[in-house]
PDB file of C-alpha atoms in Angstrom:
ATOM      1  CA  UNK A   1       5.512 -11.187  19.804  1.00 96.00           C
ATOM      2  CA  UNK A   2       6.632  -8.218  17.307  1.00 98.00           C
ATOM      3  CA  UNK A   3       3.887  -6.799  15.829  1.00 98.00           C
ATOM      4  CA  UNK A   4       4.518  -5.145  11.912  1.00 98.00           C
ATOM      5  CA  UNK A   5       1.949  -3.102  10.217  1.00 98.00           C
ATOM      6  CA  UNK A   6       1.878  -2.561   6.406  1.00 98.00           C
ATOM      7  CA  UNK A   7       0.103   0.559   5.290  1.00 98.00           C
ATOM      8  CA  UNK A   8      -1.411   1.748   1.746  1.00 98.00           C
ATOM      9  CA  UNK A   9      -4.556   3.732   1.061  1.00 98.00           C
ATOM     10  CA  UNK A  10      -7.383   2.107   1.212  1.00 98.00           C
ATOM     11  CA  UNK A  11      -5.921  -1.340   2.464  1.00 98.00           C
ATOM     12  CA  UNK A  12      -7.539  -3.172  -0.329  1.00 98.00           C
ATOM     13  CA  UNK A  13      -4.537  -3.669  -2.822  1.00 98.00           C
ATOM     14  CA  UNK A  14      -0.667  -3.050  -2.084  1.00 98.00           C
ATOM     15  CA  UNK A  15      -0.950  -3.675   1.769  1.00 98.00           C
ATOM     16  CA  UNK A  16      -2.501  -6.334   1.564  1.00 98.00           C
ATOM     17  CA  UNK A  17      -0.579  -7.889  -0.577  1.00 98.00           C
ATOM     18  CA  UNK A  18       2.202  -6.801   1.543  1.00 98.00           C
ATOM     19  CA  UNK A  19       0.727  -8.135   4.577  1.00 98.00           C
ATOM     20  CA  UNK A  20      -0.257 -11.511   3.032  1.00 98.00           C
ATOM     21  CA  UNK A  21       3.297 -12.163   1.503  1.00 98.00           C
ATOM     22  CA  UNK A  22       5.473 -10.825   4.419  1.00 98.00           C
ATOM     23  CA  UNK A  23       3.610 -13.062   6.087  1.00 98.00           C
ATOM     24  CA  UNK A  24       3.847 -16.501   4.010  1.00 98.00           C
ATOM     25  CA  UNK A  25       7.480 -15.331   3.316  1.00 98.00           C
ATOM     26  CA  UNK A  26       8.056 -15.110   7.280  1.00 98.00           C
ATOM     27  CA  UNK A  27       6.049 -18.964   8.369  1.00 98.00           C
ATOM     28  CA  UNK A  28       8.546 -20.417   5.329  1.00 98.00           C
ATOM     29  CA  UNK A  29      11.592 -18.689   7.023  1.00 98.00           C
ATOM     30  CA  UNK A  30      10.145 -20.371  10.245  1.00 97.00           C
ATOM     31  CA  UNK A  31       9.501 -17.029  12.272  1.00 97.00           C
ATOM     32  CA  UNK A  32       7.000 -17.333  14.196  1.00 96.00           C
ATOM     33  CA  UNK A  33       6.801 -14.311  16.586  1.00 97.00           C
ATOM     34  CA  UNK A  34       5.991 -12.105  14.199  1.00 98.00           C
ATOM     35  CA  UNK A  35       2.745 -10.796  13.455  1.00 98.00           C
ATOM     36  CA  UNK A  36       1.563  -9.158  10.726  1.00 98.00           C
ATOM     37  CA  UNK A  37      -1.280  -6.968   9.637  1.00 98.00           C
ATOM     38  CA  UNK A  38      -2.587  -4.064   6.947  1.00 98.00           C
ATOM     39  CA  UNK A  39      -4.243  -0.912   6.969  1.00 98.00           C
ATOM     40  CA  UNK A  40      -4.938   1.900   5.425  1.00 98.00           C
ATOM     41  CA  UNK A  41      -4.394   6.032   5.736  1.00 98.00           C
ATOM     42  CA  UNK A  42      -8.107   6.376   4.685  1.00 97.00           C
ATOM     43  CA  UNK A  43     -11.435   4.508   5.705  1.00 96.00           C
ATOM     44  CA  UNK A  44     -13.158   4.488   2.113  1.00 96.00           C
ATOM     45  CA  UNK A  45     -12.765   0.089   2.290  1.00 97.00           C
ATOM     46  CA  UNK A  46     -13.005  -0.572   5.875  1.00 98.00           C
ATOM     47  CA  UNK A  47     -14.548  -4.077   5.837  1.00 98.00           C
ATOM     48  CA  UNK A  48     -14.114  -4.908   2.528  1.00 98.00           C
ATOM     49  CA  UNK A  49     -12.086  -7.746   1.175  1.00 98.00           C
ATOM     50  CA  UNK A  50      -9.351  -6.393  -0.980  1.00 98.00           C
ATOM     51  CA  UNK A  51      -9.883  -5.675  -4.879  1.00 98.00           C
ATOM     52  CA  UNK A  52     -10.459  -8.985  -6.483  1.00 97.00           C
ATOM     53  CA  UNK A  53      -7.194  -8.315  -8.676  1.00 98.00           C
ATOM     54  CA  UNK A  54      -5.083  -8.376  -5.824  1.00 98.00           C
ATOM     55  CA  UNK A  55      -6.302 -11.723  -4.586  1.00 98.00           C
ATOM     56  CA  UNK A  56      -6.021 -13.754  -7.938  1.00 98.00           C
ATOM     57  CA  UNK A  57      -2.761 -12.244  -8.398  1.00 98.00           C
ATOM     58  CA  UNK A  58      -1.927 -13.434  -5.042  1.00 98.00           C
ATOM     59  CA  UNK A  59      -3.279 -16.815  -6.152  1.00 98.00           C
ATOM     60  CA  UNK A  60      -1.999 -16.851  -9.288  1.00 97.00           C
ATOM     61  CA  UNK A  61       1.667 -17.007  -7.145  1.00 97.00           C
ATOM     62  CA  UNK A  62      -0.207 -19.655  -4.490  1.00 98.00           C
ATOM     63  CA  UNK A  63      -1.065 -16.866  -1.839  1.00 98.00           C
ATOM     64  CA  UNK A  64      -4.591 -16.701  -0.476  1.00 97.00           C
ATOM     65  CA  UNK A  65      -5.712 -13.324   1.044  1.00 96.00           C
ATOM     66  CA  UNK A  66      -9.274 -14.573   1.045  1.00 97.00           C
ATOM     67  CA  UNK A  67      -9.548 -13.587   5.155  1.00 97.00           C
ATOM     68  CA  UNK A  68      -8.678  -9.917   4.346  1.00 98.00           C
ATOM     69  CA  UNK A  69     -11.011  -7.451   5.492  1.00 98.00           C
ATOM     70  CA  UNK A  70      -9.768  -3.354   5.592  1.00 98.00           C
ATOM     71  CA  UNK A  71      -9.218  -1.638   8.034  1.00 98.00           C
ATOM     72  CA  UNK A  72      -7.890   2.197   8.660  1.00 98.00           C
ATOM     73  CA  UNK A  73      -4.954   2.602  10.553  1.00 98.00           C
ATOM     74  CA  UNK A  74      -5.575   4.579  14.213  1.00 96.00           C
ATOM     75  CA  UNK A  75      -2.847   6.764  15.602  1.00 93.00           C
ATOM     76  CA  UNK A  76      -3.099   4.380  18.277  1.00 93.00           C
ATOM     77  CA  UNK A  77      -1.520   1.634  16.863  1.00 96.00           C
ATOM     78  CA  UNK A  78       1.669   3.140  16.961  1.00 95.00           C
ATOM     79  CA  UNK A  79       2.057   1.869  20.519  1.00 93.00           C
ATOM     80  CA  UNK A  80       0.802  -1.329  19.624  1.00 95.00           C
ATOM     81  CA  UNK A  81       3.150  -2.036  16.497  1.00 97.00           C
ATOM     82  CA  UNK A  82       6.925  -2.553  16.258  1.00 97.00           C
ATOM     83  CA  UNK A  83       7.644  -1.699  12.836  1.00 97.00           C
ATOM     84  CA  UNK A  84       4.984   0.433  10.292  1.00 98.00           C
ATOM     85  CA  UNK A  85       5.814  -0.147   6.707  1.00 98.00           C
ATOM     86  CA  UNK A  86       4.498   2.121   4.152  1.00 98.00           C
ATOM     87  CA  UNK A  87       3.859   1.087   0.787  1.00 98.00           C
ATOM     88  CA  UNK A  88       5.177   4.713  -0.462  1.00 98.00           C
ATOM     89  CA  UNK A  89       6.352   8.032   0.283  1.00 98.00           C
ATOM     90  CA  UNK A  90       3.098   9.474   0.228  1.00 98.00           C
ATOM     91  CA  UNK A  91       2.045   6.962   2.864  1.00 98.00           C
ATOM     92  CA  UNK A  92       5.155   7.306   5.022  1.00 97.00           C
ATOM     93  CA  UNK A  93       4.757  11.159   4.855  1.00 97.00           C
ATOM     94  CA  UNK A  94       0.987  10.570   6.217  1.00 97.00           C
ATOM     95  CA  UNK A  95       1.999   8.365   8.614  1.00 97.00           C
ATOM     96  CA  UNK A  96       4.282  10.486  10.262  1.00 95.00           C
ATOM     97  CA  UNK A  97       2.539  13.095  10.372  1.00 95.00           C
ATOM     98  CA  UNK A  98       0.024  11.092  12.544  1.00 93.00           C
ATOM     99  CA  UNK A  99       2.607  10.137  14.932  1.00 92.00           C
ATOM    100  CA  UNK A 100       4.238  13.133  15.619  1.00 87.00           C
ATOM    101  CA  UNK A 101       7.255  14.151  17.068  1.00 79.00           C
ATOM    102  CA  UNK A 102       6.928  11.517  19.515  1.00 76.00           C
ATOM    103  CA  UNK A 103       7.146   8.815  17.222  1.00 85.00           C
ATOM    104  CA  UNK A 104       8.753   5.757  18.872  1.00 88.00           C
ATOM    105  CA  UNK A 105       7.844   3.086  16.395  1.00 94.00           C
ATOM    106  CA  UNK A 106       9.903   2.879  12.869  1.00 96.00           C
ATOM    107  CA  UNK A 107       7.945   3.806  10.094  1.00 97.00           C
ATOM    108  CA  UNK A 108       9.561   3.021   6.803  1.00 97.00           C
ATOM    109  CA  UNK A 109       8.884   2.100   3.100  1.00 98.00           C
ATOM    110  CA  UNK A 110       8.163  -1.490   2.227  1.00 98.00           C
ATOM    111  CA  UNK A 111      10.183  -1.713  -0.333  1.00 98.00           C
ATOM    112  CA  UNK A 112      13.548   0.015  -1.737  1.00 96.00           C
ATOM    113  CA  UNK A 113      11.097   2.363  -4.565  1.00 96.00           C
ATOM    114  CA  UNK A 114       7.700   3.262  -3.977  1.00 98.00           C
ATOM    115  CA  UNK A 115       5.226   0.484  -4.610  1.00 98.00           C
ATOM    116  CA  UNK A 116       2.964   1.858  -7.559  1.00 98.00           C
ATOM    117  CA  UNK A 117      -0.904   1.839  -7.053  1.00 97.00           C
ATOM    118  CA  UNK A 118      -2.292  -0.894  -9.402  1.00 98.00           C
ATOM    119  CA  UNK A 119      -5.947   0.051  -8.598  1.00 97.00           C
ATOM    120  CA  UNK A 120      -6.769   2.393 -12.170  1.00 96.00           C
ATOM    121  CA  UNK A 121      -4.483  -0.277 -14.234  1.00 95.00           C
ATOM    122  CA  UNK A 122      -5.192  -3.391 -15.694  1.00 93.00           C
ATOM    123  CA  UNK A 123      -4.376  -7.325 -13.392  1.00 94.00           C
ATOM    124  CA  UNK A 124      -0.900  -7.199 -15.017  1.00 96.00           C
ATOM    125  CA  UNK A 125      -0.308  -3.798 -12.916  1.00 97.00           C
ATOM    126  CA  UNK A 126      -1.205  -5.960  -9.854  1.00 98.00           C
ATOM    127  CA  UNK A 127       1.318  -8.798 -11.000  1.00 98.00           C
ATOM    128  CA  UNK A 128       4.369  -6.055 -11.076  1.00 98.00           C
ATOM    129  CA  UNK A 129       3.194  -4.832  -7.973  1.00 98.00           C
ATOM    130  CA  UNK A 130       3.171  -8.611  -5.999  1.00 98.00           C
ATOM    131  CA  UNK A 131       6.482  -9.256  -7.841  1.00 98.00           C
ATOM    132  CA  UNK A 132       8.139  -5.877  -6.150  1.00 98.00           C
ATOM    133  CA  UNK A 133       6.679  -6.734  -2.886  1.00 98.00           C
ATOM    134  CA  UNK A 134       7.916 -10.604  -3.160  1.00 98.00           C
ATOM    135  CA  UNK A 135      11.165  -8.944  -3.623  1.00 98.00           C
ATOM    136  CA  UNK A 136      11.053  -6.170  -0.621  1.00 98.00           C
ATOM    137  CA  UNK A 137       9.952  -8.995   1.817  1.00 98.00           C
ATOM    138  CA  UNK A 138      12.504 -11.239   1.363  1.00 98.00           C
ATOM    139  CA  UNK A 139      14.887  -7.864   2.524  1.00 98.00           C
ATOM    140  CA  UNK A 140      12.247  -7.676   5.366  1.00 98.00           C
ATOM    141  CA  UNK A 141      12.493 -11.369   6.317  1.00 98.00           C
ATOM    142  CA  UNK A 142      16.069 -10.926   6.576  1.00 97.00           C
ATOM    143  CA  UNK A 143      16.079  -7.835   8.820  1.00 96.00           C
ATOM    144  CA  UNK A 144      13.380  -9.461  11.300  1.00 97.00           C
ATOM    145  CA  UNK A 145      15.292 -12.563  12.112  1.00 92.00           C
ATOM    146  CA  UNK A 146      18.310 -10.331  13.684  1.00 74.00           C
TER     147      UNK A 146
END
């Protein structure tokens, strides 16, 4: 089994997301030894489910991320995961940082451009935001069935 990890900042609205799609988008494609998972840089949510936008835009578009709970990501799990995906540059910048020089494990963006935080906007934010990550998982899908 491959194991991918999508990261954001408090793991309660774009990585989740991210993590629920990728994941939807991967059982349709039928790959199935792929796992997938969120977290975030910081531990502000851990155990929370994510921001009630994000889910009913996810179930506006027939997604249910009703089982999330956050979670912060532990240097750790860089020997654990096969692929980190970071919902920005921010994020990517943090994460390797954390793994060091040593860093084995790709870490790259989720999606082509940065993935905008929707958490200060209004539910259509969280719409563009699920729309852009639709789109950058299909590119993902793609890439993980080589």
């Amino acid at each position: 089994m491959r194991h991918v990890e999508v990261v954001c900042t408090g793991n309660i609205c774009r990585s989740p997301i991210g993590e629920v799609v990728l994941r939807a988008k991967l059982a349709a494609a039928g790959i199935d030894d792929v796992v997938v998972t969120s977290s975030g840089t910081g531990g502000w949510h851990i155990g929370d489910p994510m921001d009630s936008r994000a889910a009913a835009a996810l179930a506006r578009r027939g997604y249910d991320g009703s089982a999330h709970r956050a979670q912060e990501f532990r240097r750790g799990w860089f020997g654990e995961r096969d692929l980190v995906l970071a919902m920005d540059s921010g994020h990517l910048s943090v994460l390797r940082r954390r793994g060091g020089r040593d860093l084995a494990v790709p870490v790259e963006l989720f999606a082509e451009l940065d993935v905008p935080d929707p958490y200060y906007g209004d539910e259509s934010g969280f719409d563009d935001v699920l729309a852009q990550i639709e789109t950058a998982a299909d590119t993902w899908v793609t890439r993980l069935t080589r």
